[in-house]
Structures are given as structure tokens and as C-alpha cells.
Short mmCIF file of C-alpha atoms in Angstrom, two decimals:
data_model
loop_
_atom_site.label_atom_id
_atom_site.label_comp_id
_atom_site.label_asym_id
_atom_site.label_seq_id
_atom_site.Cartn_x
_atom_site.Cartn_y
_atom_site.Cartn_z
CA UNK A 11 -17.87 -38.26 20.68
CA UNK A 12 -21.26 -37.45 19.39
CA UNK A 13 -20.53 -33.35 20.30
CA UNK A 14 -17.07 -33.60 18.03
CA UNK A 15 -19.54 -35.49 14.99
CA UNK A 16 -22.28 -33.11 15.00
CA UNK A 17 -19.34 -30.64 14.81
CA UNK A 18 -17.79 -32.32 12.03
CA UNK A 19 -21.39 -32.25 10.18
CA UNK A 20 -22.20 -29.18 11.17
CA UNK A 21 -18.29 -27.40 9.75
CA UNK A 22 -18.39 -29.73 6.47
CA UNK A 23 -21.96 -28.39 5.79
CA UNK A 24 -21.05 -24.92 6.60
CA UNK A 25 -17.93 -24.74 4.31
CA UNK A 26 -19.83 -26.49 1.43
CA UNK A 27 -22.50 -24.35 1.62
CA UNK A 28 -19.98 -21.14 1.65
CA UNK A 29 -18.25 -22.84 -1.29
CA UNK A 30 -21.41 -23.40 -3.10
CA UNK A 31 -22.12 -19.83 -2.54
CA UNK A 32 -18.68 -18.75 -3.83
CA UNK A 33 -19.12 -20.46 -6.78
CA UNK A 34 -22.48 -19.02 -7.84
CA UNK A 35 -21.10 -16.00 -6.80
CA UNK A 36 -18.25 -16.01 -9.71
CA UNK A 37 -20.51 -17.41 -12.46
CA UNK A 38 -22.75 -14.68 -11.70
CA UNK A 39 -19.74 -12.21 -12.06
CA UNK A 40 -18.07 -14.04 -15.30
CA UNK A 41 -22.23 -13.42 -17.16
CA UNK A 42 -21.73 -10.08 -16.31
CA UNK A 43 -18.28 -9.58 -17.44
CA UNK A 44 -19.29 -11.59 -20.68
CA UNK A 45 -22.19 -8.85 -20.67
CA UNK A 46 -19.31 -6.28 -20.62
CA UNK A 47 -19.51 -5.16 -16.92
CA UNK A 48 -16.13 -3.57 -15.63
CA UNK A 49 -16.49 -2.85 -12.01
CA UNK A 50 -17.74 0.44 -10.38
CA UNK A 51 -14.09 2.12 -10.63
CA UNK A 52 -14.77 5.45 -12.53
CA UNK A 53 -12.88 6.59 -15.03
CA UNK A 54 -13.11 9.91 -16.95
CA UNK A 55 -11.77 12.92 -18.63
CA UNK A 56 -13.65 16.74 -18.66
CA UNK A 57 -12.30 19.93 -19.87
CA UNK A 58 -12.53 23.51 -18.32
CA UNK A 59 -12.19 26.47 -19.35
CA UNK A 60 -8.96 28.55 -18.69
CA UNK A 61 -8.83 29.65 -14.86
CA UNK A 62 -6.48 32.22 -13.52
CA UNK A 63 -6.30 30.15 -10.76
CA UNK A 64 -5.82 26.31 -9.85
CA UNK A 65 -6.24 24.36 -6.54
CA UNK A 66 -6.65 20.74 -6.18
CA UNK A 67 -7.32 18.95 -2.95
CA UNK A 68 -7.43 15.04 -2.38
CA UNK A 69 -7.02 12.79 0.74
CA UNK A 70 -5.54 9.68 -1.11
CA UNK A 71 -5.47 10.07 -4.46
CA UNK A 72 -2.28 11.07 -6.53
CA UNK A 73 -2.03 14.56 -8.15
CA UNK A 74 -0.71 15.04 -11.39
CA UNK A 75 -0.18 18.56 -12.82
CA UNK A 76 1.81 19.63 -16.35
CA UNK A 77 1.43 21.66 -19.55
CA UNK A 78 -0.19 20.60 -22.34
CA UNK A 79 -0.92 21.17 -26.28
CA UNK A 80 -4.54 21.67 -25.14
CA UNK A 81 -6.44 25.20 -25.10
CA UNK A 82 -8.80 23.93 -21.95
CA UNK A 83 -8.21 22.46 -18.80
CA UNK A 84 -8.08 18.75 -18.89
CA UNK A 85 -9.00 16.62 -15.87
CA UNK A 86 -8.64 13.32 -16.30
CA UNK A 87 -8.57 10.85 -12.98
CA UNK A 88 -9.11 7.68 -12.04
CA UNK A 89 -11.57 6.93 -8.61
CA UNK A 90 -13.63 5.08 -6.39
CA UNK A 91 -16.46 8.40 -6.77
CA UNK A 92 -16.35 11.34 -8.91
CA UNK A 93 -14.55 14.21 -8.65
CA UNK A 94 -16.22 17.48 -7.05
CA UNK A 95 -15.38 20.36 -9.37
CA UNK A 96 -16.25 24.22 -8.93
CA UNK A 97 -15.35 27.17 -10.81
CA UNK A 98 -15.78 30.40 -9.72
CA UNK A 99 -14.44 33.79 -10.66
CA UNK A 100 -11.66 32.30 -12.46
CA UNK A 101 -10.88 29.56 -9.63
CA UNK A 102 -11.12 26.24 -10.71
CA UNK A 103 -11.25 24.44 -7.51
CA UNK A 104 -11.03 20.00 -7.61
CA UNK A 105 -11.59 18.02 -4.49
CA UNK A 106 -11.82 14.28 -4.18
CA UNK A 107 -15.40 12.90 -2.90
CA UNK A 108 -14.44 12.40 1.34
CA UNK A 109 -17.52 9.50 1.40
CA UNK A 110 -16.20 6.81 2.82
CA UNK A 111 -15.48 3.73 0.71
CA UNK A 112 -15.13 0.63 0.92
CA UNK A 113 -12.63 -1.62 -1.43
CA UNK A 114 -13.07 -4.74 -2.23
CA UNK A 115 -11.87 -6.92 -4.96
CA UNK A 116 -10.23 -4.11 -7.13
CA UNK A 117 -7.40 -3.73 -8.95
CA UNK A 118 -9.09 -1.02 -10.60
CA UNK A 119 -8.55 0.87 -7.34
CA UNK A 120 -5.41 0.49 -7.05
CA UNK A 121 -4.67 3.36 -10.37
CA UNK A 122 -6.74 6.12 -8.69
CA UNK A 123 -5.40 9.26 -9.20
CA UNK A 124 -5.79 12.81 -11.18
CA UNK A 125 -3.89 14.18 -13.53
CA UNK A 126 -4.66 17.73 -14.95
CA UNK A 127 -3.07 19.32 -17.89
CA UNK A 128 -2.97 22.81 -17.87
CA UNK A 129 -2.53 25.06 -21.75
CA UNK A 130 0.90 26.77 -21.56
CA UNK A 131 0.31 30.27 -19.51
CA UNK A 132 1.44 31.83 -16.12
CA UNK A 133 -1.26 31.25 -13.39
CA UNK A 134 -1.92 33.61 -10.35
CA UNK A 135 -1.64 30.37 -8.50
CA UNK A 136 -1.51 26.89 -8.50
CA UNK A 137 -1.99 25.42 -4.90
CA UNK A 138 -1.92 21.29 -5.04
CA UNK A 139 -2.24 19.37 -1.51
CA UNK A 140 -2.99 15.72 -0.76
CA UNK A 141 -2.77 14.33 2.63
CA UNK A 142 -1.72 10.32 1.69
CA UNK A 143 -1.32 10.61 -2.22
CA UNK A 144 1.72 11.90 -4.23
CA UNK A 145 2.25 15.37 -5.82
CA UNK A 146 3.87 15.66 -8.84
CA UNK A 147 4.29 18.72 -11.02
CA UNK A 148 5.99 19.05 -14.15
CA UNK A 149 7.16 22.72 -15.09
CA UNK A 150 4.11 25.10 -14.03
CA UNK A 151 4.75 28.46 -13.60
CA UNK A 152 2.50 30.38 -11.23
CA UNK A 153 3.02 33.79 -9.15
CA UNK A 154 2.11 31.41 -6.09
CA UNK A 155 3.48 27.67 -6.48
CA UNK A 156 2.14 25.88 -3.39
CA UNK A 157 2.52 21.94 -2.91
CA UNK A 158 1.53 20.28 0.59
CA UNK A 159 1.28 16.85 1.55
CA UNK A 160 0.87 15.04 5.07
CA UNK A 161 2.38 11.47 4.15
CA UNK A 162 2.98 11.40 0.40
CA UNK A 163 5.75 12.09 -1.77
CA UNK A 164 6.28 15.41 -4.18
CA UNK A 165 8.53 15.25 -7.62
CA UNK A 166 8.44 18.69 -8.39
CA UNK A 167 10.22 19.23 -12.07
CA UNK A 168 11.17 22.62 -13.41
CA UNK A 169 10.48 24.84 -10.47
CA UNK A 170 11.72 28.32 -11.34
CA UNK A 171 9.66 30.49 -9.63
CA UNK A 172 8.93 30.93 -5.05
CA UNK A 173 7.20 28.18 -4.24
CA UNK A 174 5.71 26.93 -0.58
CA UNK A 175 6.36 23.27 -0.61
CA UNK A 176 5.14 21.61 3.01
CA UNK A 177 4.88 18.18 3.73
CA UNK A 178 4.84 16.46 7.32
CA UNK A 179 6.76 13.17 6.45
CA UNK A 180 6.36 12.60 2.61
CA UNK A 181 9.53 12.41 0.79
CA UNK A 182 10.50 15.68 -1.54
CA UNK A 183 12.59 15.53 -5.00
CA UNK A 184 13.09 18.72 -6.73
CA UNK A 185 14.89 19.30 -10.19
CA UNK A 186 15.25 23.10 -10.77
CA UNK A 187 15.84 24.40 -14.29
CA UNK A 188 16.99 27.32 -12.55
CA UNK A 189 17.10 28.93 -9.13
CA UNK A 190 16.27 32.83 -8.52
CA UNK A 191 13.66 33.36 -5.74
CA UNK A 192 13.62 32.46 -2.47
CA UNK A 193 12.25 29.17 -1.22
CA UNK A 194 11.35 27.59 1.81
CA UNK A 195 10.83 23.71 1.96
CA UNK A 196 9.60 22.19 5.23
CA UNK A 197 9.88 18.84 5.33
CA UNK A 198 9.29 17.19 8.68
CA UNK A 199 10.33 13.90 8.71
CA UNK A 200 10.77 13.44 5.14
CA UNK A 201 14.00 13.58 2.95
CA UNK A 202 14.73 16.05 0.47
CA UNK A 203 16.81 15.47 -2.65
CA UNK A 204 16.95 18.61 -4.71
CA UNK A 205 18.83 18.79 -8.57
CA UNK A 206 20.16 22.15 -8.69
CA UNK A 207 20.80 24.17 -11.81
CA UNK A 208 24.19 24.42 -13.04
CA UNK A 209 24.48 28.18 -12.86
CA UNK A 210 23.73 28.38 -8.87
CA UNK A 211 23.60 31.98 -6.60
CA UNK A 212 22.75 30.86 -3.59
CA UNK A 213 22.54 31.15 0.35
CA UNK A 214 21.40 27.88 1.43
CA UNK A 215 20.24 27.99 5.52
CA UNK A 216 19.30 23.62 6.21
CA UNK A 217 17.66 23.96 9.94
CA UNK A 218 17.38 20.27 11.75
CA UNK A 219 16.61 18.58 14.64
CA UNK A 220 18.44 15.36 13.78
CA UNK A 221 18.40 15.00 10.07
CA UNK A 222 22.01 14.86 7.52
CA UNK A 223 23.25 17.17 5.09
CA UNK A 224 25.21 15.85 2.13
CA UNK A 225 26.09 17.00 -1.14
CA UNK A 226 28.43 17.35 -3.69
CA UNK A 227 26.91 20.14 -5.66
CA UNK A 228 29.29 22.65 -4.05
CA UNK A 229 32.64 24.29 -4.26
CA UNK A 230 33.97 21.54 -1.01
CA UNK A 231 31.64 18.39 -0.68
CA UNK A 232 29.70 18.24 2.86
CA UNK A 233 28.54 15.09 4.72
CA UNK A 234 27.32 16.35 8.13
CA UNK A 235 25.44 14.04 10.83
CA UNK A 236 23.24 16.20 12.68
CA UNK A 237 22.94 19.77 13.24
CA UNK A 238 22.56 22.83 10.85
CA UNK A 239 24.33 24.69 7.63
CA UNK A 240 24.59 26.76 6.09
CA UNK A 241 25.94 27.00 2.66
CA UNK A 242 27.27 30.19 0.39
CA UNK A 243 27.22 29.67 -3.33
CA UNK A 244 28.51 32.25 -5.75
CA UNK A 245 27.07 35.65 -5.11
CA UNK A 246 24.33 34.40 -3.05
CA UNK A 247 21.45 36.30 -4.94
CA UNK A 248 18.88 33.87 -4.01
CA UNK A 249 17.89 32.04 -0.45
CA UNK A 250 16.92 28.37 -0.33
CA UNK A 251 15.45 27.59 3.35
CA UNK A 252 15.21 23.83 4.47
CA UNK A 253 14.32 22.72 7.24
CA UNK A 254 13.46 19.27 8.77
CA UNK A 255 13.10 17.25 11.83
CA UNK A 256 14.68 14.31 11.20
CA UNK A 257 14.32 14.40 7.17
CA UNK A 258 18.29 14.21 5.47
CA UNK A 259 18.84 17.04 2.74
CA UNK A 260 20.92 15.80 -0.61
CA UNK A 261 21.94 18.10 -2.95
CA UNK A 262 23.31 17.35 -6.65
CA UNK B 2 21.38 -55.03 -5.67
CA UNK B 3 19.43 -55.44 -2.03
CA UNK B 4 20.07 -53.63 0.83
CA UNK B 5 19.08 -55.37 4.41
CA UNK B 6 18.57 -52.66 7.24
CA UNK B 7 19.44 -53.98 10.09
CA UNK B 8 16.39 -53.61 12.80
CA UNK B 9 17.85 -50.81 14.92
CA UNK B 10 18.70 -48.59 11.85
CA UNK B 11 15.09 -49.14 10.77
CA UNK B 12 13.69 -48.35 14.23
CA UNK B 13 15.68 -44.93 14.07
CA UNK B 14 14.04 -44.22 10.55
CA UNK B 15 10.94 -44.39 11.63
CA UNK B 16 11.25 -42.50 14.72
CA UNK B 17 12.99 -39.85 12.49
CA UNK B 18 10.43 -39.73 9.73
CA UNK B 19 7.54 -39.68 12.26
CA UNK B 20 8.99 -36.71 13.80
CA UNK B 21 9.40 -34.72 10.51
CA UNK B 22 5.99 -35.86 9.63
CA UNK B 23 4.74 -34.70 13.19
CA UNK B 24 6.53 -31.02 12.53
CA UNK B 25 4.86 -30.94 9.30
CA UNK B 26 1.19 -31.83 10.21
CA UNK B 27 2.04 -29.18 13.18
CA UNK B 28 2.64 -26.51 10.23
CA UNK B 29 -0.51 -27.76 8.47
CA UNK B 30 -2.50 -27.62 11.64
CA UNK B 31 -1.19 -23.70 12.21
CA UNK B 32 -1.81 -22.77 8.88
CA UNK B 33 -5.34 -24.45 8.35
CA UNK B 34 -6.01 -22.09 11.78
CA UNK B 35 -4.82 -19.13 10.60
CA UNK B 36 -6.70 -19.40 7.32
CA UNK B 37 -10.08 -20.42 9.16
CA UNK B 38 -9.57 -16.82 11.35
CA UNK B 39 -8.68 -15.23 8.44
CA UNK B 40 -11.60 -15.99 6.00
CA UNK B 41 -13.77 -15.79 9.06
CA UNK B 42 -13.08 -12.46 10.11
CA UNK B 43 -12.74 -10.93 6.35
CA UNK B 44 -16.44 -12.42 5.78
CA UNK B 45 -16.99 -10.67 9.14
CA UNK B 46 -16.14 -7.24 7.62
CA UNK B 47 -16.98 -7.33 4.23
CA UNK B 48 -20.43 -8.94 4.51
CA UNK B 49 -21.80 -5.62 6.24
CA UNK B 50 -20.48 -3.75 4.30
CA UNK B 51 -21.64 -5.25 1.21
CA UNK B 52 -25.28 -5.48 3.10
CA UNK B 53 -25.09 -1.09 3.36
CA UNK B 54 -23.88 -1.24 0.29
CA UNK B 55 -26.52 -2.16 -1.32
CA UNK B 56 -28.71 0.07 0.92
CA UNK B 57 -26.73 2.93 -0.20
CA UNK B 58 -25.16 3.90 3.25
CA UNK B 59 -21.44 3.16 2.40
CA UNK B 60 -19.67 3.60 -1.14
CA UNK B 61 -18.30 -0.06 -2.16
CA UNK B 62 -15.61 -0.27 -5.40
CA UNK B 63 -15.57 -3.27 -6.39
CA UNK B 64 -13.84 -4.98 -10.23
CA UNK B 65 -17.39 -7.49 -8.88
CA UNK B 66 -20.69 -7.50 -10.56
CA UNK B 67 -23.08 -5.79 -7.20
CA UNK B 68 -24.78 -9.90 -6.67
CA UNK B 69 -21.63 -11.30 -7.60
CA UNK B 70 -19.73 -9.50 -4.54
CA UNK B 71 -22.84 -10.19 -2.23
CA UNK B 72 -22.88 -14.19 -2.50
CA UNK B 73 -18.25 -14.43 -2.55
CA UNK B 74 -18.32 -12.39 0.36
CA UNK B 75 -21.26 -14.61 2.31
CA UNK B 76 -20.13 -17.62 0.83
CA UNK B 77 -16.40 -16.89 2.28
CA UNK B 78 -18.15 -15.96 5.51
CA UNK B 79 -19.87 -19.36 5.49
CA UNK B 80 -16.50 -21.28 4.47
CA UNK B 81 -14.61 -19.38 7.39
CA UNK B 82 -17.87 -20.26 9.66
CA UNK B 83 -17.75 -23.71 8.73
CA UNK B 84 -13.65 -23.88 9.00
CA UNK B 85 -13.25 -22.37 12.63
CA UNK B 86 -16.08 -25.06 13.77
CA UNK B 87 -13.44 -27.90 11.99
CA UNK B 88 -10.77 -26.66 13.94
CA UNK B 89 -11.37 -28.80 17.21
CA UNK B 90 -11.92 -31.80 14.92
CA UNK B 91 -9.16 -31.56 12.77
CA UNK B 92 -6.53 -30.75 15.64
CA UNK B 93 -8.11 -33.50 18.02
CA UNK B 94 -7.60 -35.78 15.24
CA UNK B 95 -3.55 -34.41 14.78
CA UNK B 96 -3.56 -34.79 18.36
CA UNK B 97 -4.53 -38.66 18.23
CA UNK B 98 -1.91 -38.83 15.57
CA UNK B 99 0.71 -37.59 17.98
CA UNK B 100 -0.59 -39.43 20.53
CA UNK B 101 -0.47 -42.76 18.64
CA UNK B 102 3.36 -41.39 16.94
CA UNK B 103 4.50 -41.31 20.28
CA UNK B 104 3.47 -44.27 22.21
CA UNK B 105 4.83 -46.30 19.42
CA UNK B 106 8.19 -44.30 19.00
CA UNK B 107 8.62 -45.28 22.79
CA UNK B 108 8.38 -48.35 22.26
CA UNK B 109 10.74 -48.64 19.60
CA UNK B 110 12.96 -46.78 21.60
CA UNK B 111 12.63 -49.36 24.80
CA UNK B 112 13.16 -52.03 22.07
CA UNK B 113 15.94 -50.53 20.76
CA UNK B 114 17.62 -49.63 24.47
CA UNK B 115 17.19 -53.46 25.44
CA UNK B 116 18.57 -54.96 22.13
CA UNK B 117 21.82 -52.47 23.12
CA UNK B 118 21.95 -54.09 26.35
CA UNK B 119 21.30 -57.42 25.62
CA UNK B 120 24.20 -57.39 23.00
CA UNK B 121 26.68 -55.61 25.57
#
């Protein structure tokens, strides 16, 4: 009996002296926030001058890439440390800070991400890769278009030029304004939904291990379980390539 | 208007209520436990942290003013401490409960089970 009350003692003072702690613990943090003190998330925005070339490299953090009414490069993004940027001879080169970080009590943290904004040109090449975050770009135009992620998704709007998109089990969504290179999308384990142009010329080759075709974007609608197609549009000037390992294909 | 229960409709009340009662302290009992562990072992892995923190080994992002984080995250460590060593009072005491719930309820039963027979 005596054990269970020095127990009892011993757990009541414990948890009121955690609670006590606690407590000074958020009137210290509601001075500082009266003092104007908003957490150690950075935020920021820095221009660039014009590269011919554009690669951007994170591990978690979203990617955001479009065209702009800007005459510089603008990198804006949202993280736990700041950004490393390089430029050299005409590469502009961004990679997210690898440290490792811990999180805790942020909701700050939770809007990390990068968004660049590019002034309206055609690149030599735009490379974007991110092994957990998203890629999304919005109408770039580059001689080399190349989008890789490991687990995240890609929206990829207004691709009209060959592009390498790779991902290992991140979802892809493609809307093309129009379609006349060739194109290879390899997907993994991720789906691919792809908005085709209404003007289409195209041999479309879907290679799969276990993954579904379907779409209605065609001359006969297809919904096939399993297995590969292969698909002739119009005069077949272009060549899509998917292929998957257990990611479905959907085309509109 | 008054309503008389007779005895043996009160008796099975009570040993129905008790039981729902029982099943509820049961759920408080689990959950008190599982937020003991849980507030232990967070203190457990943020405290460090916070500690190299500060000494400029790991990168911490925090919304938390750099003291501020220091003395939530020991003081949770201390509450989750101090609530794991008040989980063998607090279900030796549910225990007595039950205990005491069903010595009782067997005896109403047996009460119950002779009134039956007497009145067959």
C-alpha cells in the first residue's frame, strides 16, 4: 500500500510539474508572438537573371514552374532552410537544403514548396525532379522538357514539345495543347491521365505489367484489364510511349 | 404520477447500468493508457531534439518561440513521465471498482434466483 502511495505522489507531482512547465512554456511563446515572432519557417522571394537553362532539385518540397510578366527569374518558396542556388554559364541550378530537420509544432511547414516563374522565352532545358514533392508545370517550352519524381504527383499543363517525364509511383496528369513529338512517359506504379488535343496524329504503344487502359478519346472506346495496346490515331505523325507496371492509363 | 419498481426489475437495473458503467471506465482506462504512452514517448523524441537544437546539430522548424518549444516539449515529457507512473494506480483502483461491481451484482443475482424460486 505504501509502494502504490508514493507512486501516486510521485505521478501527481510529475504531471504537475510537466503541466507547470507547459504552461510557462506558452506564456513565454504568446510574449514573443505579442513581440511579433513568427516561427523559424522561411519565407522569401529572389530574382535571377535570365538562364538558358533551368534545373530544380528537391527531396520534399513541391515544384512549381510557369511563365510570367516578369523580365528575371523569380524564386519564391516556402521552407524549413533556405534554398541553395547556383548559376553558372547560363545554368541556374536550385536545390533544397538535404540537413536534416526536425518539425515540430508547425503549420508553417506544412506550405513548403517553390514556385519559379520564368519571363516568356524558349529554354535549352528545363529539368524539374523531386523525390516526395509534386511537380507541376504550366506551359514551358524548352528543347529538353524533363520532369522526374520518385513518389509525388506531376500536373503537367500545355506540353507541346518531347518531354522525359519519369516517376516511380507518383501519379501523372497531362493536358496537351497540342501533340507533335514523340514522348515517352514511364510511370511505374503510378496512373496516368492525359487530356489530348483535339486535332490528334498519333501512334500510341501503352506497355504494362498489370495496369488498365481506358479511354474514350478515340475513334472506338477501349477498356482493357491487363496487357498492352496499341492505338492508331489519324495519320500517326507523332509516337506517344507509356509504359507502367501496374499504373492504369486514361485518355480524354 | 409514481411509478413503484418492483425489487427484481430494480435488481436488473443495476446490474445493467453497472455493466455499461464497467465498459465505459474500461474505455477510459484504455484511453488514459494510450495517452500516457503517447505523451511519454513524443517527450521522448522531441526533447533531444530540441536539446541539439539548440546546440546547433539538428535543424528544428518550429511556429514556437526557441524557450517556448524547450519547456512544452519537457513539460509534456514530465506530464507523460508522471502519467505512465499513474497508470498502476489508476487501473488498480478500476480494478477494485470491478471487483466491488461484481461481488455485489452476484449477490443481487443469488437474491434475485431465490426470490424466483421461492415464488414458484
Amino acid at each position: 500500500m505504501k509502494k502504490i502511495r508514493l507512486l501516486k505522489i510521485l505521478a501527481v507531482t510529475l504531471a504537475a510539474a510537466g503541466i507547470l512547465c507547459a504552461g510557462a512554456g506558452l506564456l513565454i511563446q504568446f510574449a514573443a508572438s505579442r513581440e511579433g515572432y513568427t516561427g523559424s519557417v522561411i519565407t522569401d522571394t529572389a530574382e535571377y537573371e535570365r538562364p538558358r537553362e533551368l534545373v530544380v532539385i528537391t527531396t520534399s518540397m513541391p515544384i512549381t514552374v510557369r511563365y510570367g510578366d516578369t523580365e528575371t527569374v523569380k524564386v519564391e518558396y516556402t521552407s524549413s532552410l533556405p534554398l541553395i542556388v547556383t548559376e553558372d554559364k547560363g545554368m541556374l541550378r536550385i536545390t533544397q537544403n538535404d540537413t536534416f530537420t526536425m518539425t515540430l509544432f508547425s503549420r508553417e511547414a506544412q506550405k513548403t514548396g517553390v514556385t519559379v516563374t520564368l519571363p516568356h522565352r524558349v529554354y535549352e532545358r528545363i529539368s524539374l525532379s523531386s523525390s516526395g514533392g509534386s511537380v507541376t508545370s504550366e506551359n514551358l517550352a524548352a528543347d529538353t522538357l524533363e520532369f522526374g519524381t520518385k513518389g509525388g504527383d506531376m500536373r503537367l499543363y500545355g506540353i507541346d514539345e518531347r518531354a522525359s517525364v519519369r516517376t516511380e509511383s507518383g501519379n501523372v496528369y497531362a493536358e496537351f495543347s497540342s501533340f507533335s513529338s514523340d514522348m515517352t512517359i514511364n510511370a511505374g506504379a503510378g496512373d496516368v491521365s492525359l487530356v489530348m488535343p483535339e486535332e490528334l496524329s498519333v501512334y500510341l504503344e501503352f506497355f504494362t505489367e498489370s495496369g488498365s487502359f481506358t479511354s474514350d478519346r478515340f475513334d472506338e472506346p477501349y477498356n482493357m484489364r491487363y496487357g498492352d495496346a496499341a492505338v492508331i490515331c489519324g495519320s500517326a505523325e507523332s509516337h506517344l510511349r507509356v509504359n507502367t507496371t501496374s499504373g492504369d492509363l486514361y485518355i480524354k | 404520477m409514481v411509478v413503484i419498481m418492483r425489487r427484481n426489475a430494480k435488481d436488473t437495473l443495476y446490474i445493467y447500468a453497472g455493466a455499461a458503467g464497467l465498459v465505459l471506465l474500461f474505455a477510459l482506462n484504455v484511453c488514459y493508457v494510450f495517452t500516457a504512452l503517447g505523451l511519454l514517448s513524443f517527450g521522448i523524441a522531441a526533447l533531444p531534439c530540441v536539446l541539439l537544437g539548440r546546440f546547433g546539430t539538428v535543424a528544428v522548424t518550429s511556429d514556437l518561440a526557441p524557450d517556448a518549444l524547450l519547456l512544452i516539449s519537457g513539460g509534456i515529457l514530465l506530464t507523460g513521465a508522471g502519467a505512465c507512473l499513474g497508470i498502476v494506480p489508476v487501473c488498480s483502483s478500476s480494478y477494485g471498482v470491478y471487483r466491488r461491481f461484481a461481488r455485489s451484482s452476484a449477490l443481487r443475482r443469488e437474491r434475485m434466483f431465490n426470490e424466483e424460486d421461492t415464488a414458484s
